[in-house]
PDB file of C-alpha atoms in Angstrom:
ATOM      1  CA  GLY A   1     -13.387 -20.471  40.478  1.00  0.00           C
ATOM      2  CA  ALA A   2     -11.910 -21.953  37.355  1.00  0.00           C
ATOM      3  CA  ARG A   3      -8.330 -21.016  36.770  1.00  0.00           C
ATOM      4  CA  GLN A   4      -7.340 -20.177  33.222  1.00  0.00           C
ATOM      5  CA  GLN A   5      -4.098 -21.785  32.105  1.00  0.00           C
ATOM      6  CA  THR A   6      -2.015 -19.874  29.592  1.00  0.00           C
ATOM      7  CA  GLU A   7       0.140 -21.830  27.208  1.00  0.00           C
ATOM      8  CA  LEU A   8       3.613 -20.690  26.364  1.00  0.00           C
ATOM      9  CA  CYS A   9       4.567 -20.031  22.776  1.00  0.00           C
ATOM     10  CA  ASN A  10       6.205 -23.079  21.240  1.00  0.00           C
ATOM     11  CA  GLU A  11       8.631 -21.204  18.987  1.00  0.00           C
ATOM     12  CA  SER A  12      10.368 -24.318  17.702  1.00  0.00           C
ATOM     13  CA  LEU A  13       7.035 -25.816  16.571  1.00  0.00           C
ATOM     14  CA  MET A  14       6.097 -22.550  14.868  1.00  0.00           C
ATOM     15  CA  LEU A  15       9.470 -22.337  13.097  1.00  0.00           C
ATOM     16  CA  GLU A  16       9.044 -25.951  12.014  1.00  0.00           C
ATOM     17  CA  LYS A  17       5.600 -25.286  10.496  1.00  0.00           C
ATOM     18  CA  LEU A  18       6.119 -21.862   8.855  1.00  0.00           C
ATOM     19  CA  PRO A  19       8.254 -23.165   5.954  1.00  0.00           C
ATOM     20  CA  ALA A  20       5.212 -25.123   4.724  1.00  0.00           C
ATOM     21  CA  CYS A  21       3.423 -21.764   4.320  1.00  0.00           C
ATOM     22  CA  GLY A  22       6.401 -20.416   2.384  1.00  0.00           C
ATOM     23  CA  LYS A  23       6.543 -23.510   0.182  1.00  0.00           C
ATOM     24  CA  SER A  24       2.829 -23.234  -0.594  1.00  0.00           C
ATOM     25  CA  PHE A  25       3.224 -19.535  -1.432  1.00  0.00           C
ATOM     26  CA  GLU A  26       6.207 -20.332  -3.639  1.00  0.00           C
ATOM     27  CA  GLU A  27       4.165 -22.938  -5.547  1.00  0.00           C
ATOM     28  CA  MET A  28       1.330 -20.461  -6.064  1.00  0.00           C
ATOM     29  CA  MET A  29       3.729 -17.719  -7.175  1.00  0.00           C
ATOM     30  CA  LYS A  30       5.042 -20.015  -9.923  1.00  0.00           C
ATOM     31  CA  LYS A  31       1.670 -19.439 -11.623  1.00  0.00           C
ATOM     32  CA  VAL A  32       2.431 -15.702 -11.836  1.00  0.00           C
ATOM     33  CA  ASP A  33       4.845 -14.321 -14.420  1.00  0.00           C
ATOM     34  CA  SER A  34       7.876 -13.088 -12.477  1.00  0.00           C
ATOM     35  CA  LYS A  35       7.626  -9.752 -14.319  1.00  0.00           C
ATOM     36  CA  LYS A  36       4.283  -9.232 -12.564  1.00  0.00           C
ATOM     37  CA  TRP A  37       5.515  -9.979  -9.045  1.00  0.00           C
ATOM     38  CA  CYS A  38       5.485  -6.277  -8.195  1.00  0.00           C
ATOM     39  CA  ASN A  39       1.817  -5.950  -9.134  1.00  0.00           C
ATOM     40  CA  LEU A  40      -0.097  -6.954  -6.009  1.00  0.00           C
ATOM     41  CA  THR A  41      -3.350  -7.440  -7.920  1.00  0.00           C
ATOM     42  CA  GLU A  42      -1.759 -10.382  -9.761  1.00  0.00           C
ATOM     43  CA  PHE A  43      -1.230 -12.446  -6.596  1.00  0.00           C
ATOM     44  CA  ILE A  44      -3.246 -10.860  -3.786  1.00  0.00           C
ATOM     45  CA  MET A  45      -5.185 -14.085  -3.129  1.00  0.00           C
ATOM     46  CA  TYR A  46      -1.969 -16.099  -2.886  1.00  0.00           C
ATOM     47  CA  TYR A  47      -0.497 -13.566  -0.477  1.00  0.00           C
ATOM     48  CA  ASP A  48      -3.665 -13.603   1.604  1.00  0.00           C
ATOM     49  CA  ASN A  49      -3.464 -17.412   1.833  1.00  0.00           C
ATOM     50  CA  PHE A  50       0.197 -17.113   2.858  1.00  0.00           C
ATOM     51  CA  THR A  51      -0.636 -14.575   5.564  1.00  0.00           C
ATOM     52  CA  GLN A  52      -3.494 -16.684   6.914  1.00  0.00           C
ATOM     53  CA  CYS A  53      -1.242 -19.752   6.917  1.00  0.00           C
ATOM     54  CA  THR A  54       1.466 -18.012   8.961  1.00  0.00           C
ATOM     55  CA  GLU A  55      -1.140 -16.707  11.390  1.00  0.00           C
ATOM     56  CA  ARG A  56      -2.748 -20.144  11.746  1.00  0.00           C
ATOM     57  CA  GLU A  57       0.611 -21.860  12.363  1.00  0.00           C
ATOM     58  CA  ALA A  58       1.604 -19.244  14.931  1.00  0.00           C
ATOM     59  CA  ASN A  59      -1.713 -19.686  16.734  1.00  0.00           C
ATOM     60  CA  ASN A  60      -1.404 -23.498  16.601  1.00  0.00           C
ATOM     61  CA  ALA A  61       1.928 -23.150  18.384  1.00  0.00           C
ATOM     62  CA  SER A  62       0.254 -20.912  21.007  1.00  0.00           C
ATOM     63  CA  CYS A  63       2.148 -17.882  19.737  1.00  0.00           C
ATOM     64  CA  PHE A  64       0.687 -14.477  19.078  1.00  0.00           C
ATOM     65  CA  TRP A  65       0.828 -13.211  15.516  1.00  0.00           C
ATOM     66  CA  PRO A  66       2.663 -11.321  14.247  1.00  0.00           C
ATOM     67  CA  ASN A  67       5.673 -12.009  16.392  1.00  0.00           C
ATOM     68  CA  PRO A  68       9.371 -11.335  15.746  1.00  0.00           C
ATOM     69  CA  LEU A  69      10.088 -14.867  14.511  1.00  0.00           C
ATOM     70  CA  ALA A  70       7.099 -14.917  12.149  1.00  0.00           C
ATOM     71  CA  GLU A  71       7.976 -11.426  10.943  1.00  0.00           C
ATOM     72  CA  GLY A  72      11.523 -12.584  10.204  1.00  0.00           C
ATOM     73  CA  PHE A  73      10.140 -15.478   8.161  1.00  0.00           C
ATOM     74  CA  ILE A  74       7.718 -13.192   6.278  1.00  0.00           C
ATOM     75  CA  THR A  75      10.540 -10.724   5.623  1.00  0.00           C
ATOM     76  CA  ALA A  76      12.653 -13.522   4.125  1.00  0.00           C
ATOM     77  CA  ILE A  77       9.769 -14.409   1.780  1.00  0.00           C
ATOM     78  CA  HIS A  78       9.473 -10.739   0.826  1.00  0.00           C
ATOM     79  CA  LYS A  79      13.176 -10.597   0.019  1.00  0.00           C
ATOM     80  CA  GLN A  80      12.875 -13.742  -2.088  1.00  0.00           C
ATOM     81  CA  PHE A  81       9.966 -12.514  -4.198  1.00  0.00           C
ATOM     82  CA  PHE A  82       9.781  -8.738  -3.939  1.00  0.00           C
ATOM     83  CA  SER A  83      13.364  -7.492  -3.596  1.00  0.00           C
ATOM     84  CA  ASN A  84      13.234  -5.891  -7.055  1.00  0.00           C
ATOM     85  CA  CYS A  85      10.008  -4.025  -6.323  1.00  0.00           C
ATOM     86  CA  THR A  86      11.072  -0.539  -5.403  1.00  0.00           C
ATOM     87  CA  SER A  87       8.778   2.400  -5.169  1.00  0.00           C
ATOM     88  CA  GLU A  88       9.834   4.933  -7.756  1.00  0.00           C
ATOM     89  CA  LYS A  89       9.440   8.422  -6.437  1.00  0.00           C
ATOM     90  CA  VAL A  90       7.825  10.897  -8.760  1.00  0.00           C
ATOM     91  CA  HIS A  91      10.014  13.883  -9.468  1.00  0.00           C
ATOM     92  CA  TRP A  92       7.770  16.920  -9.661  1.00  0.00           C
ATOM     93  CA  GLU A  93       8.904  19.963 -11.576  1.00  0.00           C
ATOM     94  CA  ASP A  94       7.327  23.292 -12.368  1.00  0.00           C
ATOM     95  CA  PRO A  95       5.579  23.729 -15.700  1.00  0.00           C
ATOM     96  CA  PRO A  96       7.194  25.985 -18.302  1.00  0.00           C
ATOM     97  CA  ASP A  97       7.012  29.706 -17.492  1.00  0.00           C
ATOM     98  CA  GLU A  98       4.408  30.414 -20.191  1.00  0.00           C
ATOM     99  CA  ILE A  99       1.982  27.898 -18.719  1.00  0.00           C
ATOM    100  CA  LEU A 100       2.739  28.951 -15.148  1.00  0.00           C
ATOM    101  CA  ILE A 101       2.098  32.627 -15.925  1.00  0.00           C
ATOM    102  CA  THR A 102      -1.165  31.730 -17.668  1.00  0.00           C
ATOM    103  CA  LEU A 103      -2.300  29.607 -14.731  1.00  0.00           C
ATOM    104  CA  ILE A 104      -1.595  32.502 -12.364  1.00  0.00           C
ATOM    105  CA  LEU A 105      -3.027  35.314 -14.491  1.00  0.00           C
ATOM    106  CA  ILE A 106      -6.366  33.702 -15.377  1.00  0.00           C
ATOM    107  CA  PRO A 107      -7.682  33.584 -11.775  1.00  0.00           C
ATOM    108  CA  VAL A 108      -6.248  37.056 -11.060  1.00  0.00           C
ATOM    109  CA  MET A 109      -7.993  38.520 -14.133  1.00  0.00           C
ATOM    110  CA  LEU A 110     -11.264  36.758 -13.323  1.00  0.00           C
ATOM    111  CA  THR A 111     -11.112  38.086  -9.764  1.00  0.00           C
ATOM    112  CA  CYS A 112     -10.526  41.644 -11.029  1.00  0.00           C
ATOM    113  CA  ALA A 113     -13.371  41.302 -13.540  1.00  0.00           C
ATOM    114  CA  MET A 114     -15.769  40.057 -10.844  1.00  0.00           C
ATOM    115  CA  ILE A 115     -14.821  42.909  -8.484  1.00  0.00           C
ATOM    116  CA  THR A 116     -15.345  45.432 -11.275  1.00  0.00           C
ATOM    117  CA  LEU A 117     -18.747  43.906 -12.103  1.00  0.00           C
ATOM    118  CA  VAL A 118     -19.849  43.993  -8.443  1.00  0.00           C
ATOM    119  CA  VAL A 119     -18.757  47.625  -8.012  1.00  0.00           C
ATOM    120  CA  TRP A 120     -20.439  48.674 -11.278  1.00  0.00           C
ATOM    121  CA  CYS A 121     -23.675  46.875 -10.359  1.00  0.00           C
ATOM    122  CA  SER A 122     -23.705  48.413  -6.876  1.00  0.00           C
ATOM    123  CA  LYS A 123     -23.424  51.942  -8.380  1.00  0.00           C
ATOM    124  CA  ARG A 124     -26.276  51.151 -10.790  1.00  0.00           C
ATOM    125  CA  SER A 125     -28.735  50.169  -8.029  1.00  0.00           C
ATOM    126  CA  ASP A 126     -31.412  52.310  -9.724  1.00  0.00           C
ATOM    127  CA  ILE A 127     -31.717  49.664 -12.484  1.00  0.00           C
ATOM    128  CA  LEU A 128     -32.088  46.795 -10.038  1.00  0.00           C
TER     129      LEU A 128
END
């Protein structure tokens, strides 16, 4: 039978080619206002091209993707462009007591009213 030969990952070739992907991404990101770098919708196509480029170069060097070296390169690009993009956590707090009491009492009162209506209607079965 035919014997399948597996190629070893040429890491040095991959590391030589990946900077071209970064350079291309950098050129595309120059078209985007730096204040909008945290808004993915502004550059999603550029980022997709960058990702495909890194995957293609890794595959051309017979390396799987993602791999630790490619991830390190991608992380460096992230630090260069997105280091100021932090996820702000929303701080939830309770509403004022007046609103909270109202939000609690309305369903309680409606439940009591419905129970009263059901009991009253069940005692008045002669009308139904």
